[in-house]
Tab-separated table of C-alpha atoms and ligand atoms in Angstrom:
chain	number	residue	atom	x	y	z
A	8	MET	CA	-0.173	-0.087	-0.149
A	9	LYS	CA	1.123	3.061	-1.106
A	10	LYS	CA	1.652	6.217	1.762
A	11	VAL	CA	1.576	9.545	0.764
A	12	ALA	CA	2.067	12.969	3.018
A	13	VAL	CA	0.952	15.939	1.983
A	14	ILE	CA	2.540	19.039	4.360
A	15	GLY	CA	-0.287	22.186	4.003
A	16	GLY	CA	-3.977	21.808	4.291
A	17	GLY	CA	-4.763	24.285	2.072
A	18	ALA	CA	-6.138	24.564	-1.360
A	19	SER	CA	-3.594	22.880	-2.986
A	20	GLY	CA	-2.996	20.821	-0.092
A	21	MET	CA	-6.816	19.549	-0.375
A	22	SER	CA	-6.699	18.663	-4.266
A	23	ALA	CA	-3.239	17.380	-3.876
A	24	ALA	CA	-4.868	14.479	-1.002
A	25	ILE	CA	-8.252	14.011	-2.988
A	26	HIS	CA	-6.548	13.154	-6.166
A	27	ALA	CA	-3.954	11.010	-4.841
A	28	LYS	CA	-6.661	8.968	-2.922
A	29	ARG	CA	-8.695	8.899	-6.029
A	30	GLU	CA	-6.234	7.719	-8.405
A	31	ASP	CA	-5.465	4.875	-6.028
A	32	PRO	CA	-7.993	4.250	-3.252
A	33	ASP	CA	-5.719	2.112	-1.690
A	34	ALA	CA	-3.503	4.687	-0.707
A	35	GLU	CA	-2.482	5.843	2.644
A	36	VAL	CA	-2.900	9.691	2.375
A	37	THR	CA	-2.507	11.936	5.394
A	38	ILE	CA	-2.492	15.634	5.436
A	39	TYR	CA	-0.166	17.437	7.730
A	40	GLU	CA	-1.928	20.896	9.007
A	41	HIS	CA	-0.073	23.364	11.508
A	42	GLY	CA	-3.030	25.399	12.086
A	43	ASP	CA	-6.231	23.936	13.616
A	44	ALA	CA	-8.453	23.554	10.698
A	45	LEU	CA	-7.876	23.153	7.053
A	46	GLY	CA	-8.330	25.589	4.609
A	47	ARG	CA	-8.420	28.633	6.470
A	48	LYS	CA	-7.285	30.916	3.811
A	49	LEU	CA	-9.813	29.776	1.310
A	50	LEU	CA	-12.936	31.938	3.843
A	51	ILE	CA	-10.882	34.710	3.137
A	52	THR	CA	-10.896	34.519	-0.384
A	53	GLY	CA	-12.574	37.032	-3.067
A	54	ASN	CA	-14.042	39.299	0.061
A	55	GLY	CA	-15.608	35.939	1.384
A	56	LYS	CA	-17.055	34.437	-1.687
A	57	CYS	CA	-14.312	32.696	-3.158
A	58	ASN	CA	-13.236	33.191	-6.538
A	59	LEU	CA	-12.089	29.915	-7.497
A	60	THR	CA	-11.435	30.166	-11.249
A	61	ASN	CA	-11.871	31.828	-14.535
A	62	ALA	CA	-13.573	30.962	-17.670
A	63	GLY	CA	-10.088	32.520	-19.335
A	64	ILE	CA	-7.642	30.363	-17.522
A	65	SER	CA	-4.459	30.707	-20.107
A	66	GLN	CA	-0.486	30.962	-19.428
A	67	GLU	CA	-0.875	34.798	-20.626
A	68	CYS	CA	-2.858	35.484	-16.778
A	69	TYR	CA	0.320	34.183	-14.979
A	70	HIS	CA	3.428	35.315	-14.315
A	71	SER	CA	7.049	33.161	-13.734
A	72	ARG	CA	10.649	34.395	-14.540
A	73	THR	CA	11.565	30.240	-14.448
A	74	ASP	CA	8.569	28.998	-16.816
A	75	ASN	CA	9.718	26.610	-18.843
A	76	GLY	CA	6.139	25.565	-20.325
A	77	ILE	CA	5.411	23.587	-17.176
A	78	ILE	CA	2.594	26.583	-16.191
A	79	SER	CA	0.751	25.881	-20.011
A	80	HIS	CA	1.627	22.143	-19.561
A	81	ILE	CA	-0.637	22.087	-16.297
A	82	LEU	CA	-3.224	24.570	-17.589
A	83	SER	CA	-3.554	22.336	-20.496
A	84	ARG	CA	-3.713	19.140	-18.258
A	85	PHE	CA	-6.210	20.673	-15.694
A	86	GLY	CA	-8.295	23.868	-17.239
A	87	THR	CA	-11.460	25.843	-15.868
A	88	GLY	CA	-13.548	22.574	-17.481
A	89	LYS	CA	-11.726	19.990	-15.036
A	90	LEU	CA	-11.943	22.087	-12.315
A	91	LEU	CA	-15.611	22.602	-12.532
A	92	ASP	CA	-16.260	19.199	-12.663
A	93	PHE	CA	-13.659	18.502	-9.557
A	94	PHE	CA	-16.552	20.615	-7.911
A	95	ASP	CA	-19.129	19.528	-9.521
A	96	GLY	CA	-18.040	16.114	-8.155
A	97	LEU	CA	-17.673	17.100	-4.479
A	98	GLY	CA	-21.126	18.587	-4.471
A	99	ALA	CA	-20.416	22.749	-5.114
A	100	ASP	CA	-22.877	24.549	-7.157
A	101	LEU	CA	-20.940	27.037	-8.435
A	102	LYS	CA	-22.205	30.498	-10.869
A	103	GLU	CA	-20.396	32.575	-13.198
A	104	ARG	CA	-20.018	36.504	-12.958
A	105	LYS	CA	-17.635	38.206	-15.848
A	106	GLY	CA	-15.963	35.157	-16.287
A	107	CYS	CA	-15.723	34.695	-12.544
A	108	TYR	CA	-16.743	31.774	-11.077
A	109	TYR	CA	-18.006	31.724	-7.124
A	110	PRO	CA	-20.061	29.284	-5.057
A	111	ARG	CA	-23.620	29.396	-5.560
A	112	THR	CA	-23.876	30.922	-2.359
A	113	ASP	CA	-21.247	33.531	-2.667
A	114	THR	CA	-19.712	32.004	0.671
A	115	ALA	CA	-16.242	30.826	0.915
A	116	SER	CA	-16.700	28.281	3.427
A	117	THR	CA	-19.399	26.436	1.067
A	118	ILE	CA	-16.323	25.268	-0.847
A	119	ARG	CA	-14.052	24.631	1.971
A	120	ASN	CA	-16.693	22.230	3.563
A	121	CYS	CA	-17.039	20.477	0.229
A	122	LEU	CA	-13.200	19.901	0.191
A	123	VAL	CA	-13.142	18.831	4.162
A	124	LEU	CA	-16.291	16.612	3.907
A	125	THR	CA	-14.939	15.053	0.803
A	126	ILE	CA	-11.747	14.289	2.542
A	127	LYS	CA	-13.417	12.579	5.308
A	128	GLU	CA	-15.487	10.571	3.544
A	129	MET	CA	-12.413	9.124	1.306
A	130	GLY	CA	-10.969	8.405	4.505
A	131	ILE	CA	-7.939	10.461	3.929
A	132	GLY	CA	-6.370	11.029	7.298
A	133	ILE	CA	-5.927	14.557	8.746
A	134	ARG	CA	-3.147	15.679	11.449
A	135	LEU	CA	-4.472	19.360	12.723
A	136	GLU	CA	-1.597	20.786	14.635
A	137	CYS	CA	0.775	18.831	13.573
A	138	GLY	CA	3.574	21.030	14.632
A	139	ARG	CA	7.372	20.836	12.900
A	140	THR	CA	7.136	18.230	10.326
A	141	SER	CA	10.929	16.680	9.468
A	142	LEU	CA	10.896	15.853	5.625
A	143	GLU	CA	13.815	13.241	6.384
A	144	GLU	CA	11.386	11.592	8.789
A	145	LEU	CA	8.237	12.042	6.555
A	146	CYS	CA	10.357	10.810	3.099
A	147	SER	CA	11.883	7.697	5.253
A	148	ASP	CA	8.345	6.798	6.239
A	149	HIS	CA	6.254	7.630	2.850
A	150	ASP	CA	6.699	6.516	-0.849
A	151	ALA	CA	5.851	10.291	-1.449
A	152	VAL	CA	5.869	13.835	0.233
A	153	ILE	CA	3.802	16.615	-1.396
A	154	LEU	CA	4.705	20.089	-0.068
A	155	CYS	CA	1.861	22.442	-0.491
A	156	MET	CA	2.579	25.079	2.634
A	157	GLY	CA	1.508	28.138	0.742
A	158	GLY	CA	2.753	31.562	0.530
A	159	LYS	CA	3.351	34.519	3.776
A	160	THR	CA	0.069	36.772	2.711
A	161	SER	CA	-2.181	36.417	5.627
A	162	PRO	CA	0.036	34.426	7.837
A	163	LYS	CA	-2.525	34.546	10.552
A	164	THR	CA	-4.417	31.508	8.145
A	165	GLY	CA	-1.460	29.686	8.592
A	166	SER	CA	0.894	30.492	5.461
A	167	ASP	CA	4.107	32.129	7.111
A	168	GLY	CA	6.585	31.307	4.853
A	169	SER	CA	7.653	28.383	6.657
A	170	GLY	CA	7.533	26.219	2.604
A	171	TYR	CA	9.857	28.923	1.219
A	172	ALA	CA	12.617	28.386	4.168
A	173	LEU	CA	12.080	24.873	3.737
A	174	LEU	CA	13.145	24.514	0.002
A	175	GLN	CA	15.848	27.086	0.651
A	176	SER	CA	17.235	24.879	3.662
A	177	LEU	CA	17.332	21.939	0.712
A	178	GLY	CA	19.784	24.262	-1.434
A	179	LEU	CA	17.079	24.442	-4.471
A	180	SER	CA	17.287	27.756	-6.621
A	181	MET	CA	14.446	30.019	-5.773
A	182	VAL	CA	13.379	33.298	-7.104
A	183	PRO	CA	13.266	36.062	-4.648
A	184	LEU	CA	9.505	36.614	-3.161
A	185	PHE	CA	7.798	39.977	-3.808
A	186	PRO	CA	4.075	40.722	-2.440
A	187	ALA	CA	1.571	40.401	-5.656
A	188	LEU	CA	-2.019	41.438	-5.977
A	189	THR	CA	-1.603	44.473	-3.590
A	190	PRO	CA	-2.330	47.901	-3.279
A	191	ILE	CA	0.557	50.062	-5.078
A	192	GLU	CA	1.891	52.387	-2.518
A	193	THR	CA	2.902	55.859	-3.708
A	194	GLU	CA	5.518	58.806	-2.193
A	195	GLU	CA	2.433	61.046	-2.901
A	196	ASP	CA	-0.240	61.186	0.514
A	197	LEU	CA	-3.239	60.305	-1.250
A	198	SER	CA	-5.404	60.847	1.876
A	199	ALA	CA	-7.482	63.310	0.647
A	200	LEU	CA	-9.190	60.831	-2.419
A	201	LYS	CA	-10.120	58.574	0.377
A	202	GLY	CA	-13.593	57.514	-0.599
A	203	VAL	CA	-13.099	58.200	-4.032
A	204	ARG	CA	-14.088	55.228	-6.395
A	205	CYS	CA	-13.553	56.360	-10.308
A	206	GLU	CA	-12.689	54.561	-13.628
A	207	ALA	CA	-9.262	54.312	-14.477
A	208	GLY	CA	-6.076	53.457	-16.543
A	209	LEU	CA	-2.790	52.793	-15.153
A	210	SER	CA	0.601	52.447	-16.804
A	211	LEU	CA	3.642	51.343	-15.320
A	212	LEU	CA	6.636	53.319	-15.983
A	213	VAL	CA	9.966	51.878	-15.498
A	214	ASP	CA	12.665	54.100	-15.725
A	215	GLY	CA	10.328	55.816	-18.427
A	216	GLU	CA	9.333	52.978	-20.456
A	217	ILE	CA	6.013	51.371	-20.197
A	218	ARG	CA	6.247	47.922	-18.891
A	219	ALA	CA	2.017	47.156	-17.953
A	220	VAL	CA	-1.197	48.848	-18.570
A	221	SER	CA	-4.499	47.960	-17.031
A	222	LYS	CA	-8.029	49.381	-16.582
A	223	GLY	CA	-11.044	49.533	-14.221
A	224	GLU	CA	-12.554	50.909	-11.175
A	225	LEU	CA	-9.735	52.941	-9.105
A	226	GLN	CA	-9.910	53.146	-5.086
A	227	PRO	CA	-7.173	55.435	-3.963
A	228	PHE	CA	-6.422	54.846	-0.298
A	229	ASP	CA	-4.238	57.386	1.811
A	230	ARG	CA	-0.660	55.336	1.295
A	231	GLY	CA	-1.607	54.649	-2.724
A	232	LEU	CA	-3.582	53.250	-5.422
A	233	SER	CA	-5.893	50.224	-4.862
A	234	GLY	CA	-8.123	48.000	-6.913
A	235	ILE	CA	-7.729	45.347	-9.245
A	236	LEU	CA	-6.156	47.397	-12.131
A	237	ALA	CA	-3.093	48.385	-9.485
A	238	MET	CA	-3.094	45.041	-7.789
A	239	ASP	CA	-2.546	42.927	-11.015
A	240	ILE	CA	0.329	45.220	-11.846
A	241	SER	CA	1.475	45.317	-8.246
A	242	GLY	CA	3.927	42.490	-8.509
A	243	GLU	CA	6.136	43.900	-11.290
A	244	ALA	CA	5.793	47.422	-9.426
A	245	ALA	CA	7.375	45.363	-6.643
A	246	ARG	CA	10.252	43.732	-8.705
A	247	GLN	CA	11.277	46.758	-10.581
A	248	LYS	CA	11.469	48.754	-7.440
A	249	SER	CA	13.459	46.483	-5.660
A	250	ALA	CA	15.589	46.113	-8.909
A	251	GLY	CA	16.408	49.768	-7.883
A	252	LYS	CA	14.988	50.892	-11.339
A	253	ASN	CA	12.752	54.315	-11.395
A	254	VAL	CA	9.176	53.031	-11.206
A	255	GLN	CA	5.914	55.491	-11.456
A	256	VAL	CA	2.446	54.679	-12.602
A	257	LEU	CA	0.887	57.076	-14.766
A	258	CYS	CA	-2.876	57.537	-14.075
A	259	ASP	CA	-5.548	58.124	-16.843
A	260	PHE	CA	-8.384	59.654	-14.662
A	261	ALA	CA	-10.518	59.768	-17.941
A	262	PRO	CA	-10.245	56.464	-19.700
A	263	PHE	CA	-13.060	56.366	-21.076
A	264	TYR	CA	-12.451	59.652	-23.598
A	265	PRO	CA	-9.085	59.497	-25.855
A	266	GLU	CA	-7.136	63.057	-25.558
A	267	GLU	CA	-9.174	64.979	-28.303
A	268	GLU	CA	-12.162	64.016	-27.351
A	269	PHE	CA	-11.946	65.038	-23.553
A	270	ARG	CA	-10.481	67.938	-24.752
A	271	ALA	CA	-13.683	68.335	-26.830
A	272	ALA	CA	-15.810	67.239	-24.150
A	273	ILE	CA	-14.391	70.061	-21.989
A	274	ALA	CA	-14.883	72.806	-24.402
A	275	LYS	CA	-18.618	71.843	-25.247
A	276	LYS	CA	-19.727	71.911	-21.696
A	277	GLN	CA	-17.499	74.977	-20.902
A	278	LYS	CA	-19.422	76.189	-23.919
A	279	GLN	CA	-22.631	75.270	-22.215
A	280	ASN	CA	-22.402	76.518	-18.868
A	281	PRO	CA	-20.677	79.704	-19.687
A	282	ALA	CA	-20.865	81.350	-16.261
A	283	ARG	CA	-19.028	77.878	-14.719
A	284	GLY	CA	-15.413	77.722	-13.554
A	285	ILE	CA	-13.231	74.824	-14.788
A	286	SER	CA	-13.274	72.561	-11.650
A	287	ASP	CA	-17.162	72.841	-11.899
A	288	VAL	CA	-17.597	72.144	-15.134
A	289	LEU	CA	-14.792	68.971	-14.542
A	290	SER	CA	-16.672	68.348	-11.893
A	291	GLY	CA	-19.869	67.136	-13.773
A	292	MET	CA	-17.299	64.688	-15.571
A	293	LEU	CA	-14.971	63.721	-11.875
A	294	HIS	CA	-15.775	63.016	-8.621
A	295	ARG	CA	-15.253	66.479	-6.849
A	296	LYS	CA	-12.415	65.418	-4.644
A	297	LEU	CA	-10.493	64.206	-7.224
A	298	VAL	CA	-11.413	67.554	-9.247
A	299	HIS	CA	-9.645	69.367	-6.057
A	300	TYR	CA	-6.713	67.021	-5.971
A	301	LEU	CA	-6.079	67.695	-9.594
A	302	LEU	CA	-6.551	71.408	-10.055
A	303	HIS	CA	-4.606	72.116	-7.005
A	304	ASP	CA	-1.584	72.955	-8.417
A	305	LEU	CA	-2.827	74.822	-11.743
A	306	ASP	CA	-3.746	77.821	-12.531
A	307	SER	CA	-6.172	78.313	-15.364
A	308	ARG	CA	-4.774	82.067	-16.132
A	309	GLU	CA	-1.507	80.537	-17.316
A	310	PRO	CA	-1.132	79.925	-21.179
A	311	ASP	CA	0.007	76.526	-21.332
A	312	PHE	CA	-2.981	75.542	-18.678
A	313	MET	CA	-5.034	73.573	-21.018
A	314	GLU	CA	-2.157	71.366	-21.561
A	315	LYS	CA	-0.886	70.749	-18.246
A	316	PHE	CA	-4.760	70.468	-17.236
A	317	THR	CA	-4.994	67.330	-19.878
A	318	ASP	CA	-1.554	66.052	-19.000
A	319	THR	CA	-3.289	66.118	-15.380
A	320	ILE	CA	-6.183	64.503	-15.536
A	321	LYS	CA	-4.975	61.852	-18.532
A	322	ARG	CA	-1.060	61.125	-17.492
A	323	HIS	CA	-1.130	61.856	-13.839
A	324	PRO	CA	2.233	60.473	-12.462
A	325	PHE	CA	2.738	58.832	-9.174
A	326	THR	CA	5.952	57.561	-7.866
A	327	VAL	CA	6.018	53.723	-6.491
A	328	SER	CA	7.210	53.580	-2.881
A	329	GLY	CA	9.947	51.365	-1.805
A	330	ARG	CA	7.665	50.556	1.260
A	331	MET	CA	5.864	47.614	-1.239
A	332	ILE	CA	8.703	45.644	-1.745
A	333	GLN	CA	8.442	43.807	1.805
A	334	ASP	CA	5.074	45.132	2.709
A	335	TYR	CA	2.769	41.546	2.364
A	336	SER	CA	0.173	42.708	4.839
A	337	ARG	CA	-2.096	43.693	1.843
A	338	ALA	CA	-1.114	41.053	-0.500
A	339	GLN	CA	-3.046	38.449	-1.946
A	340	THR	CA	0.100	36.395	-3.384
A	341	VAL	CA	3.727	36.289	-3.354
A	342	SER	CA	5.850	36.543	-6.566
A	343	GLY	CA	8.797	34.528	-6.491
A	344	GLY	CA	9.226	30.792	-5.375
A	345	LEU	CA	10.781	27.761	-6.235
A	346	ASP	CA	12.474	28.016	-9.696
A	347	LEU	CA	10.396	25.786	-11.704
A	348	ARG	CA	13.311	23.979	-13.525
A	349	GLU	CA	13.804	22.458	-10.257
A	350	VAL	CA	10.286	20.217	-10.854
A	351	THR	CA	9.657	17.827	-13.358
A	352	LYS	CA	6.259	18.390	-15.512
A	353	GLU	CA	4.605	16.256	-12.702
A	354	LEU	CA	5.882	18.850	-10.263
A	355	GLU	CA	8.426	16.299	-8.560
A	356	ILE	CA	11.658	18.081	-7.794
A	357	LYS	CA	14.233	16.710	-10.051
A	358	LYS	CA	16.960	16.093	-7.282
A	359	LEU	CA	14.820	14.893	-4.551
A	360	PRO	CA	12.549	12.376	-6.172
A	361	GLY	CA	9.345	11.627	-4.359
A	362	VAL	CA	8.991	15.300	-3.387
A	363	TYR	CA	6.406	17.112	-4.874
A	364	VAL	CA	5.990	21.051	-4.698
A	365	CYS	CA	2.307	22.436	-4.944
A	366	GLY	CA	0.473	25.810	-5.518
A	367	GLU	CA	2.067	29.473	-4.239
A	368	LEU	CA	5.644	27.682	-3.015
A	369	LEU	CA	6.526	27.562	-6.894
A	370	ASP	CA	7.377	30.745	-8.996
A	371	CYS	CA	4.265	31.308	-10.869
A	372	ASP	CA	1.591	33.723	-9.731
A	373	GLY	CA	-1.511	34.940	-11.342
A	374	ILE	CA	-3.534	38.091	-12.179
A	375	CYS	CA	-6.814	38.962	-10.027
A	376	GLY	CA	-9.739	36.779	-11.182
A	377	GLY	CA	-9.864	32.964	-9.535
A	378	TYR	CA	-6.226	32.535	-11.517
A	379	ASN	CA	-4.479	31.839	-8.142
A	380	LEU	CA	-7.014	29.097	-6.572
A	381	HIS	CA	-7.014	27.821	-10.054
A	382	TRP	CA	-3.495	27.635	-10.119
A	383	ALA	CA	-3.130	25.826	-6.647
A	384	PHE	CA	-6.137	23.135	-6.813
A	385	ALA	CA	-4.412	22.468	-10.153
A	386	THR	CA	-0.791	21.704	-9.198
A	387	GLY	CA	-2.565	19.715	-5.946
A	388	ALA	CA	-4.446	17.789	-8.591
A	389	ILE	CA	-1.449	16.621	-10.801
A	390	ALA	CA	0.989	15.973	-8.042
A	391	GLY	CA	-1.376	14.337	-6.089
A	392	LYS	CA	-2.298	11.689	-9.029
A	393	ALA	CA	1.461	11.425	-9.691
A	394	SER	CA	2.356	10.909	-6.533
A	395	VAL	CA	0.724	7.262	-6.277
A	396	SER	CA	1.580	6.341	-9.527
A	397	ARG	CA	5.516	6.539	-8.927
A	398	ARG	CA	7.445	3.584	-7.646
A	399	LYS	CA	9.599	4.212	-4.847
A	400	GLY	CA	13.037	4.449	-5.900
A	401	GLU	CA	11.914	5.902	-9.015
A	402	GLY	CA	13.414	8.924	-10.587
B	16	FAD	C1	-7.146	38.068	1.198
B	16	FAD	C2	-6.894	37.619	-0.048
B	16	FAD	C3	-7.664	37.129	-0.884
B	16	FAD	C4	-7.692	35.930	-1.955
B	16	FAD	N1	-8.494	35.589	-2.759
B	16	FAD	C5	-8.302	34.860	-3.853
B	16	FAD	C6	-9.555	34.731	-4.815
B	16	FAD	O1	-10.454	35.468	-4.814
B	16	FAD	N2	-9.278	34.256	-5.846
B	16	FAD	C7	-8.015	33.514	-5.893
B	16	FAD	O2	-7.746	32.846	-6.943
B	16	FAD	N3	-6.894	33.281	-5.039
B	16	FAD	C8	-7.495	34.556	-4.170
B	16	FAD	N4	-6.324	34.700	-3.222
B	16	FAD	C9	-5.050	33.927	-2.910
B	16	FAD	C10	-5.172	32.474	-2.591
B	16	FAD	O3	-5.647	32.206	-1.293
B	16	FAD	C11	-3.651	31.281	-2.816
B	16	FAD	O4	-3.345	31.472	-4.188
B	16	FAD	C12	-4.182	30.166	-2.499
B	16	FAD	O5	-4.795	29.763	-1.494
B	16	FAD	C13	-2.788	29.435	-2.706
B	16	FAD	O6	-3.172	27.780	-2.352
B	16	FAD	P1	-1.900	27.133	-1.323
B	16	FAD	O7	-2.448	25.563	-1.371
B	16	FAD	O8	-0.593	27.260	-2.072
B	16	FAD	O9	-1.523	27.556	-0.262
B	16	FAD	P2	-2.589	27.959	1.078
B	16	FAD	O10	-3.983	28.379	0.318
B	16	FAD	O11	-2.321	29.019	1.902
B	16	FAD	O12	-2.522	27.204	2.008
B	16	FAD	C14	-1.178	26.556	2.882
B	16	FAD	C15	-1.665	25.864	3.944
B	16	FAD	O13	-0.490	25.224	4.219
B	16	FAD	C16	-0.153	25.310	5.624
B	16	FAD	N5	1.114	25.463	6.131
B	16	FAD	C17	2.347	26.212	5.709
B	16	FAD	N6	3.353	25.987	6.377
B	16	FAD	C18	3.022	24.704	6.871
B	16	FAD	C19	4.196	23.903	7.913
B	16	FAD	N7	5.286	24.251	7.574
B	16	FAD	N8	3.703	22.645	8.283
B	16	FAD	C20	1.796	22.412	8.253
B	16	FAD	N9	1.429	23.216	7.519
B	16	FAD	C21	1.848	24.332	6.667
B	16	FAD	C22	-0.672	26.587	6.246
B	16	FAD	O14	-1.311	26.509	7.478
B	16	FAD	C23	-2.129	26.671	5.131
B	16	FAD	O15	-3.037	25.970	5.752
B	16	FAD	C24	-6.605	35.256	-2.304
B	16	FAD	C25	-5.640	35.573	-1.141
B	16	FAD	C26	-5.689	36.279	-0.369
B	16	FAD	C27	-4.725	36.508	1.130
């Protein structure tokens, strides 16, 4: 009888355990979780609604510095359809909103409960509060060990970075870690914009060159820019900042108008309301707090006012702060991790046959929209199946 140990009972760990047991029902599969419950992080995902996959899953939605084809290989074997079938089989009813999939109940605990119920029904062992596990001991006692310890965001849910430390101690190549899917911290104090929600376009400028663009609803906060559009380019902002580059974000506060149309719209509104000053005209188009913030330093009597005015609204520069490089407090995932060239297509460590790595521990991070949970479930599925298919001593 095969014996498999799964370290970490989060998204990837539960998927790995279920897929291993399904592949070989006779196998003895045990999850070692150092927290007091399985899947704690799942409960806080998607604002408590758990956005667990996306209709548009594809390799382009993931970032990795070391991908050698593994990401597309994993996604081709476990795409959106496979994930939907998997959760259907667990008894979860899902629904789709703008390409994102959620439990029908809009409650993340539905997903966790279906996973945990299945794990118990299948007779998978659960060791909660397992304390420090020794990889050496687990390896000598098991045919395969699957490392699913997650990243280092929201450490109160159990993902405290100990998985990275373990991989590092094994002498494996690691890609430096940065917070990703996190608000972008700026040098500018944006407390005057608190409460504003507006449509915007962001361009990430690295040493003067545009590296990434995003569009959507912006939510400024006192120390920077939040909202999905900011989070999607935050990993790249942190990586470039840490490389000592000059990193700026140019914000287009009127992305719904190309520049010429924007000028024409202003001119038309001025003509319709000749008694109004420019800030009152603009207040009919943009949030009033935003108008005050943007026009603060401009003098409408200056000859180049209109140019400066267009610039400040269509290309408003913010300087990315170095603070965001190590601030994981608001991040949803980690960029970096185990170099993907260290593992086979079955996610087995080449130098340590029988040891597999899944989820956030790997150098692969997705954009917002269910891509990171999908990666966790997909890698768990591949490694779980492979773990019971190998023969001891193989590799
Ligand atoms: C606030 C927030 C919202 C998010 N929302 C979404 C979303 O809506 N959609 C999406 O796709 N992604 C979302 N994510 C990201 C997603 O949660 C992660 O990418 C995913 O959970 C990673 O899965 P994992 O299995 O690798 O790690 P985790 O789910 O973090 O699981 C790791 C598990 O391992 C355990 N563990 C750690 N170290 C040890 C050890 N040494 N011994 C034993 N056990 C250990 C931990 O306690 C934990 O249970 C969100 C993240 C956050 C923080």
